[in-house]
Amino acid sequence: MANPLWIPSARQCENSLMQRFQQAMASKYDFTVDSYPNLHRWSIAHPDLFWCEVWQFADLIGEGSLGPVLLDAEKMPGAHWFPGLKLNFAENLLQCRNDEDAIVFMGENGLKRRLSHVGLYAQVSRLQQALQALGVKSWDRVAGYLPNIPEAVTAMLATTSIGAIWTSCSPDFGVEGVVDRFGQVEPRVLFIADHYWYNGKRHNYIDKVREILRQLPSVEQVVVLPYGDESDWQSREEGIASLEEVLSPYTADDIDFPRFDFDHPLYIMFSSGTTGKPKCILHGAGGTLLQHVKEHRLHADVKPGDRVFYFTTLGWMMWNWLVSALGSGATLLLYDGSPFHPGPEVLFDYAESERMSLFGTSAKYIDALANTGFDTGETYQLPYLRTLCSTGSPLAPESFEYVYRHIKQDLCLSSISGGTDILSCFALGNPCLPVYAGELQCLGLGMAVEVWDEAGNSLTEEKGDLVCTRPFPSMPIGFWNDPDGQRYHNAYFSHYANTWHHGDYVSTTSRGGMVFFGRSDSVLNPGGVRIGTAEIYRQVEQLEEVEESLVIGQEWQNDVRVVLFVKLRNGLELDDGLVDTIRKMIRSKTTPRHVPAKVLQVDDIPRTKSGKIVELAVRDVVHGRPVKNVQSLANPEALNAFKNRAELEP
């Protein structure tokens, strides 16, 4: 059995919110919760008790009754949470009103800005009044086409404070990508920034905005937010105004927080869109708030005064997850720009100077950091850093080991996984559990997660589909423009009746953790044997010569053969010797079925704007099928290297 990479001390457990919650439940309900698996089983068996306790433990604000908790619990979809409860999402995130930092912002150009809790409240107050003067009301849509700046948080909070729906994407999206998203939901107000920075360059994207507006007739007002302390927006165009101009008639006052139903719409999130127009996923205020405070406080141990960072853009759900940390009394640490400009140390300088307690990022970032050879060494002490979260794709065992060898030894490394679909996680970290390489520590409290085979049989310590067999509060309300709910049903409930099918290929472990092997729809099937793509990546990317890889199943002679594409380090060429080394590595660590029939070199690996590699798009290109919505890709030109490869011809 593998040895743990990290074991929390008794004191660390005693000081954790998870331990406090566990002990409180054991005392209140007079039963023994002597282990996390027992607490998890109780949370699933008694959702009425568990979710009420989370609400009260987090001191959330609402009105009405906490009971009944769940109506039509046997229906998925169709279950209805907290029908007697009303709340305001923004009110719960703005409870803290002191002079301490609410938001710290750093741009890659060195700019740093601070906004206190009282200052944030004042900005939201003024912007709420401005939006109401523009006629924005409950259920209207407001969009942000924005970098990760403090005013983006203000705009979201002002929008949701009046019951309007917030939706966003980042400014690196092209015109078609933005129109494909916002065009479906028809926002009345659009927030943009006067510019943003990336990789040492200042980008002005107003020309893209003008083209977008020509295709978005629903937009009545564009508000230009300042990247720096003051906006450099000087133009006078009808329907476009600076934030200063929009706010100038209003002074800060007590905010009116009308209370809405628990499942009142909060966010419209978008799927990646690599298989067609992005799905518009509608999430509710109560479910989002309740899930996020559970994940922040219990699973990530976020306490009042903690300083929480996630490297994200407004095009990724982790921005929404990060912003909710305000509801746990935390300070948000925002960063905008490249995480490697001018060098790999930039985020660690930020972590040390701002006393970062939670560092969140993607698995891809950790892999890239390891490839640079970065080591905190004696340069960084990081005494406040307790948790490092990773998501976006499976974190390889070698990356776990890299973190403990080269970043920090006393650290809870929490690989977490869920998705835009649920705006939260199925598998999470736990400050009271050990960390094992390649494993997510535990299943989330209140989440009835199982692993099923294709016939719907439950599996233990075997690979299969991740499913959730009971309702949970952050299930989407539905899809936008899906009046009969058919598209929503087809997306998650058509594979297994009355069960959420998430589309991840996973297995549980004897310790109660979970291992991810890739997406179910990209699982390889040579000879009818199911192989998760991550099983191959974990072996290939251990080789020094390989910077990155992508694997697909190619239809071949009435079967499927495994084809592996590799991006090598600068200056290296793929030769027979390296191909042989790759195949031997895969064979020795997995099975002969995993060994690729073809290994081919490419200059780049295509990925979405949130950093996920796009196996399905490459599979379509190899088979001569059109790729839908290439605007969703960060580097669509990379697909050209996979077209018409002679090595793959029959």
Coordinates of N, CA and C in Angstrom, one line a residue, residues 406-556:
H406 N 9.1 20.3 -3.9 CA 9.6 21.6 -4.4 C 8.8 22.8 -4.0
I407 N 7.6 22.7 -3.5 CA 6.8 23.8 -3.1 C 6.7 24.0 -1.6
K408 N 6.1 23.0 -0.9 CA 6.0 23.0 0.5 C 5.6 21.6 1.1
Q409 N 6.2 21.2 2.1 CA 6.0 19.9 2.7 C 4.8 19.8 3.5
D410 N 4.6 20.8 4.4 CA 3.4 20.8 5.3 C 2.3 21.6 4.6
L411 N 1.5 20.8 3.9 CA 0.5 21.4 3.0 C -0.6 20.4 2.7
C412 N -1.8 20.8 2.8 CA -2.9 19.9 2.3 C -3.1 20.1 0.8
L413 N -2.6 19.2 0.0 CA -2.8 19.3 -1.5 C -4.1 18.6 -1.8
S414 N -5.1 19.5 -2.2 CA -6.4 19.0 -2.5 C -6.7 19.1 -3.9
S415 N -6.6 17.9 -4.6 CA -7.1 17.8 -5.9 C -8.6 17.7 -5.9
I416 N -9.3 18.6 -6.6 CA -10.8 18.6 -6.5 C -11.4 18.5 -7.8
S417 N -12.6 18.0 -7.9 CA -13.2 17.8 -9.2 C -14.7 17.8 -9.2
G418 N -15.3 18.6 -10.1 CA -16.7 18.7 -10.3 C -17.0 19.2 -11.6
G419 N -17.4 20.5 -11.7 CA -17.6 21.0 -13.0 C -18.5 22.2 -13.1
T420 N -18.5 22.8 -14.3 CA -19.4 23.9 -14.6 C -20.8 23.5 -14.5
D421 N -21.1 22.2 -14.8 CA -22.4 21.6 -14.8 C -23.1 21.8 -13.4
I422 N -22.3 21.6 -12.3 CA -22.8 21.6 -11.0 C -22.3 22.8 -10.2
L423 N -21.4 23.6 -10.8 CA -20.8 24.8 -10.2 C -20.2 24.5 -8.8
S424 N -19.7 23.3 -8.6 CA -19.2 22.8 -7.4 C -18.5 21.5 -7.6
C425 N -18.3 20.7 -6.6 CA -17.4 19.5 -6.7 C -18.1 18.2 -6.2
F426 N -17.8 17.1 -6.8 CA -18.2 15.8 -6.3 C -17.1 15.2 -5.4
A427 N -15.8 15.5 -5.7 CA -14.7 14.9 -4.9 C -13.8 16.1 -4.5
L428 N -13.3 16.1 -3.3 CA -12.7 17.3 -2.7 C -11.6 16.9 -1.8
G429 N -11.0 17.9 -1.1 CA -10.0 17.8 -0.1 C -10.6 17.7 1.2
N430 N -9.7 17.4 2.2 CA -10.2 17.3 3.6 C -9.0 17.6 4.5
P431 N -9.0 18.6 5.3 CA -7.9 19.0 6.1 C -7.5 18.0 7.2
C432 N -8.4 17.0 7.4 CA -8.2 16.0 8.4 C -7.8 14.6 7.9
L433 N -7.6 14.5 6.6 CA -7.3 13.2 5.9 C -5.9 13.3 5.3
P434 N -5.2 12.2 5.2 CA -3.9 12.2 4.6 C -4.0 12.4 3.1
V435 N -2.9 12.7 2.4 CA -2.9 12.9 1.0 C -2.0 11.8 0.4
Y436 N -2.6 11.1 -0.6 CA -1.9 10.1 -1.4 C -1.7 10.5 -2.8
A437 N -0.6 10.2 -3.4 CA -0.3 10.6 -4.8 C -1.4 10.1 -5.7
G438 N -1.9 11.0 -6.6 CA -2.8 10.6 -7.6 C -4.3 10.5 -7.2
E439 N -4.6 10.7 -5.9 CA -5.9 10.5 -5.4 C -6.5 11.8 -4.9
L440 N -7.8 12.0 -5.2 CA -8.6 13.0 -4.5 C -9.0 12.4 -3.1
Q441 N -8.9 13.2 -2.1 CA -9.0 12.7 -0.7 C -10.3 12.1 -0.4
C442 N -11.4 12.7 -0.8 CA -12.7 12.2 -0.4 C -13.8 12.6 -1.3
L443 N -15.0 12.0 -1.1 CA -16.2 12.4 -1.8 C -16.8 13.6 -0.9
G444 N -17.4 14.5 -1.6 CA -18.0 15.7 -0.9 C -19.1 15.3 0.0
L445 N -19.2 16.0 1.1 CA -20.3 15.8 2.0 C -21.7 16.1 1.3
G446 N -22.6 15.3 1.5 CA -24.0 15.5 0.9 C -24.1 15.0 -0.5
M447 N -23.0 14.5 -1.1 CA -23.0 14.1 -2.5 C -23.0 12.6 -2.6
A448 N -24.1 12.0 -3.0 CA -24.2 10.5 -3.1 C -23.5 10.0 -4.3
V449 N -22.2 10.0 -4.3 CA -21.4 9.7 -5.5 C -21.1 8.2 -5.5
E450 N -21.3 7.6 -6.7 CA -20.9 6.2 -6.8 C -20.2 6.0 -8.2
V451 N -19.7 4.8 -8.4 CA -19.1 4.4 -9.7 C -19.8 3.3 -10.2
W452 N -20.3 3.4 -11.5 CA -21.2 2.4 -12.1 C -20.5 1.9 -13.4
D453 N -20.9 0.7 -13.7 CA -20.5 0.2 -15.0 C -21.6 0.6 -16.0
E454 N -21.4 0.1 -17.3 CA -22.4 0.6 -18.3 C -23.8 0.1 -18.1
A455 N -23.9 -1.0 -17.3 CA -25.2 -1.6 -17.1 C -25.9 -1.0 -15.8
G456 N -25.2 -0.1 -15.2 CA -25.7 0.5 -14.0 C -25.5 -0.2 -12.7
N457 N -24.5 -1.1 -12.7 CA -24.1 -1.8 -11.5 C -23.0 -1.0 -10.7
S458 N -23.2 -1.0 -9.4 CA -22.2 -0.2 -8.6 C -20.9 -1.0 -8.5
L459 N -19.8 -0.2 -8.6 CA -18.4 -0.8 -8.6 C -17.7 -0.3 -7.4
T460 N -16.8 -1.2 -6.8 CA -15.9 -0.8 -5.7 C -14.5 -1.1 -6.2
E461 N -13.7 0.0 -6.2 CA -12.3 -0.1 -6.6 C -12.1 -0.6 -8.0
E462 N -13.1 -0.4 -8.8 CA -13.0 -0.7 -10.3 C -13.4 0.6 -11.0
K463 N -12.9 0.7 -12.3 CA -13.1 1.8 -13.1 C -14.5 1.8 -13.7
G464 N -15.1 3.0 -13.7 CA -16.5 3.1 -14.3 C -16.9 4.6 -14.3
D465 N -18.2 4.8 -14.6 CA -18.7 6.2 -14.7 C -19.0 6.8 -13.3
L466 N -18.7 8.0 -13.2 CA -19.1 8.8 -12.0 C -20.5 9.2 -12.1
V467 N -21.3 8.8 -11.1 CA -22.7 9.1 -11.0 C -23.0 9.7 -9.6
C468 N -24.2 10.4 -9.6 CA -24.7 10.8 -8.3 C -26.1 10.3 -8.2
T469 N -26.4 9.5 -7.2 CA -27.7 8.8 -7.2 C -28.8 9.6 -6.5
R470 N -28.5 10.7 -5.8 CA -29.5 11.5 -5.1 C -29.4 12.9 -5.4
P471 N -30.4 13.7 -5.3 CA -30.4 15.1 -5.6 C -29.4 15.9 -4.7
F472 N -28.9 17.0 -5.2 CA -28.0 17.9 -4.4 C -28.3 19.3 -4.7
P473 N -28.1 20.2 -3.8 CA -28.7 21.6 -3.9 C -28.1 22.4 -5.2
S474 N -26.9 22.1 -5.6 CA -26.4 22.9 -6.7 C -26.6 22.2 -8.1
M475 N -27.6 21.3 -8.2 CA -28.0 20.8 -9.5 C -28.6 22.0 -10.2
P476 N -28.3 22.1 -11.5 CA -28.8 23.3 -12.3 C -30.3 23.4 -12.2
I477 N -30.8 24.6 -12.2 CA -32.3 24.9 -12.4 C -32.7 24.3 -13.7
G478 N -31.8 24.3 -14.7 CA -32.1 23.9 -16.0 C -31.2 24.6 -17.0
F479 N -31.5 24.5 -18.3 CA -30.8 25.2 -19.3 C -31.7 26.4 -19.8
W480 N -31.0 27.5 -20.1 CA -31.7 28.7 -20.7 C -32.3 28.3 -22.0
N481 N -33.5 28.8 -22.3 CA -34.2 28.5 -23.5 C -34.4 27.0 -23.8
D482 N -34.8 26.3 -22.7 CA -35.1 24.9 -22.8 C -36.4 24.7 -22.0
P483 N -37.5 25.2 -22.6 CA -38.8 25.3 -21.8 C -39.3 23.9 -21.3
D484 N -39.1 22.9 -22.1 CA -39.7 21.6 -21.6 C -38.6 20.7 -20.9
G485 N -37.4 21.3 -20.7 CA -36.4 20.6 -20.0 C -35.7 19.4 -20.7
Q486 N -36.0 19.2 -22.0 CA -35.5 18.0 -22.6 C -34.0 18.0 -22.8
R487 N -33.5 19.2 -23.2 CA -32.0 19.3 -23.4 C -31.3 19.0 -22.0
Y488 N -31.8 19.6 -21.0 CA -31.2 19.4 -19.7 C -31.3 17.9 -19.3
H489 N -32.4 17.3 -19.5 CA -32.6 15.8 -19.2 C -31.6 15.0 -20.0
N490 N -31.5 15.3 -21.3 CA -30.6 14.5 -22.2 C -29.2 14.7 -21.8
A491 N -28.8 15.8 -21.3 CA -27.4 16.1 -20.9 C -26.9 15.2 -19.8
Y492 N -27.8 15.0 -18.8 CA -27.3 14.3 -17.5 C -28.1 13.1 -17.1
F493 N -29.3 12.9 -17.6 CA -30.2 11.9 -17.0 C -30.6 10.9 -18.0
S494 N -30.2 10.9 -19.2 CA -30.6 9.9 -20.2 C -29.8 8.7 -20.2
H495 N -28.6 8.7 -19.7 CA -27.7 7.6 -19.7 C -28.2 6.5 -18.6
Y496 N -28.4 7.0 -17.4 CA -29.0 6.2 -16.3 C -30.2 6.8 -15.8
A497 N -31.3 6.1 -15.7 CA -32.6 6.6 -15.3 C -32.5 7.2 -13.9
N498 N -33.0 8.4 -13.7 CA -33.1 9.1 -12.4 C -31.8 9.2 -11.7
T499 N -30.7 9.3 -12.4 CA -29.4 9.4 -11.8 C -28.6 10.4 -12.6
W500 N -27.8 11.2 -11.9 CA -26.9 12.2 -12.6 C -25.7 11.4 -13.1
H501 N -25.5 11.5 -14.4 CA -24.3 10.9 -15.1 C -23.4 12.1 -15.5
H502 N -22.2 12.1 -14.8 CA -21.4 13.3 -15.0 C -20.4 13.2 -16.2
G503 N -20.1 12.1 -16.6 CA -19.2 12.0 -17.8 C -17.7 11.8 -17.4
D504 N -17.4 11.5 -16.2 CA -16.0 11.3 -15.8 C -15.8 9.8 -15.6
Y505 N -14.6 9.3 -16.0 CA -14.2 7.9 -15.8 C -13.3 7.8 -14.6
V506 N -13.8 7.1 -13.6 CA -13.1 7.1 -12.3 C -13.1 5.8 -11.6
S507 N -12.4 5.7 -10.4 CA -12.6 4.6 -9.5 C -12.4 5.1 -8.1
T508 N -13.1 4.4 -7.2 CA -12.9 4.7 -5.8 C -11.7 3.9 -5.2
T509 N -11.1 4.3 -4.1 CA -10.0 3.6 -3.5 C -10.5 3.0 -2.2
S510 N -9.7 2.1 -1.7 CA -10.0 1.5 -0.4 C -10.0 2.5 0.8
R511 N -9.4 3.7 0.6 CA -9.3 4.7 1.6 C -10.5 5.7 1.5
G512 N -11.3 5.5 0.6 CA -12.5 6.4 0.4 C -12.2 7.5 -0.5
G513 N -11.0 7.5 -1.2 CA -10.7 8.6 -2.1 C -11.2 8.2 -3.5
M514 N -10.7 9.0 -4.5 CA -11.2 8.8 -5.9 C -10.0 9.1 -6.8
V515 N -9.9 8.3 -7.9 CA -8.9 8.5 -8.9 C -9.6 8.8 -10.2
F516 N -9.2 9.8 -11.0 CA -9.8 10.1 -12.2 C -9.0 9.7 -13.4
F517 N -9.6 9.1 -14.4 CA -8.9 8.6 -15.6 C -9.3 9.3 -16.9
G518 N -10.0 10.4 -16.8 CA -10.3 11.2 -18.0 C -11.9 11.2 -18.1
R519 N -12.3 11.8 -19.2 CA -13.7 11.9 -19.5 C -14.2 10.6 -20.1
S520 N -15.5 10.3 -19.8 CA -16.1 9.0 -20.3 C -16.2 9.1 -21.8
D521 N -16.5 10.3 -22.3 CA -16.6 10.3 -23.8 C -15.3 10.3 -24.6
S522 N -14.2 10.3 -23.9 CA -12.9 10.2 -24.5 C -12.2 8.9 -24.1
V523 N -12.9 8.0 -23.4 CA -12.4 6.7 -23.1 C -12.0 5.9 -24.3
L524 N -10.9 5.3 -24.3 CA -10.4 4.5 -25.5 C -11.0 3.0 -25.3
N525 N -11.3 2.4 -26.4 CA -11.9 1.1 -26.4 C -11.2 0.1 -27.3
P526 N -9.9 -0.1 -27.3 CA -9.2 -1.0 -28.2 C -9.6 -2.5 -27.8
G527 N -10.2 -3.2 -28.7 CA -10.6 -4.6 -28.4 C -11.7 -4.6 -27.4
G528 N -12.4 -3.5 -27.2 CA -13.5 -3.5 -26.3 C -13.1 -3.3 -24.8
V529 N -11.9 -3.0 -24.6 CA -11.4 -2.8 -23.2 C -11.4 -1.2 -23.0
R530 N -12.0 -0.8 -21.9 CA -12.1 0.6 -21.6 C -10.8 1.1 -21.0
I531 N -10.2 2.2 -21.5 CA -9.0 2.7 -21.0 C -9.2 4.2 -20.9
G532 N -8.9 4.7 -19.7 CA -9.0 6.2 -19.5 C -7.7 6.9 -20.0
T533 N -7.9 8.0 -20.7 CA -6.7 8.6 -21.3 C -5.7 9.1 -20.3
A534 N -6.1 9.4 -19.1 CA -5.2 9.9 -18.1 C -4.2 8.8 -17.7
E535 N -4.6 7.5 -17.9 CA -3.7 6.4 -17.5 C -2.5 6.4 -18.4
I536 N -2.7 6.9 -19.7 CA -1.5 6.9 -20.6 C -0.7 8.2 -20.3
Y537 N -1.4 9.3 -20.1 CA -0.7 10.6 -19.8 C 0.2 10.5 -18.6
R538 N -0.2 9.8 -17.6 CA 0.6 9.7 -16.4 C 1.9 9.0 -16.6
Q539 N 2.0 8.1 -17.6 CA 3.2 7.4 -17.9 C 4.1 8.2 -18.9
V540 N 3.5 8.7 -20.0 CA 4.2 9.4 -21.0 C 4.9 10.7 -20.5
E541 N 4.2 11.4 -19.7 CA 4.7 12.7 -19.3 C 5.7 12.6 -18.1
Q542 N 6.0 11.4 -17.7 CA 7.1 11.3 -16.8 C 8.5 11.4 -17.5
L543 N 8.4 11.2 -18.9 CA 9.7 11.2 -19.6 C 10.1 12.6 -19.8
E544 N 11.4 12.9 -19.6 CA 11.9 14.2 -19.7 C 11.7 14.8 -21.1
E545 N 11.8 14.0 -22.1 CA 11.7 14.5 -23.5 C 10.3 15.1 -23.8
V546 N 9.3 14.6 -23.1 CA 7.9 14.9 -23.4 C 7.4 16.0 -22.6
E547 N 7.0 17.1 -23.2 CA 6.4 18.2 -22.5 C 4.9 18.1 -22.3
E548 N 4.2 17.5 -23.3 CA 2.8 17.3 -23.2 C 2.3 16.2 -24.2
S549 N 1.1 15.7 -24.0 CA 0.7 14.6 -24.9 C -0.8 14.7 -25.0
L550 N -1.3 14.0 -26.0 CA -2.8 13.9 -26.2 C -3.0 12.5 -26.9
V551 N -4.0 11.8 -26.4 CA -4.2 10.5 -27.0 C -5.7 10.3 -27.4
I552 N -5.9 9.6 -28.5 CA -7.3 9.4 -29.0 C -7.4 8.0 -29.5
G553 N -8.6 7.5 -29.6 CA -8.9 6.3 -30.3 C -9.3 6.5 -31.7
Q554 N -8.5 5.9 -32.7 CA -8.8 6.0 -34.1 C -9.6 4.8 -34.6
E555 N -10.7 5.0 -35.3 CA -11.5 3.9 -35.8 C -10.6 3.2 -36.9
W556 N -10.4 1.9 -36.7 CA -9.4 1.2 -37.6 C -9.8 -0.3 -37.7

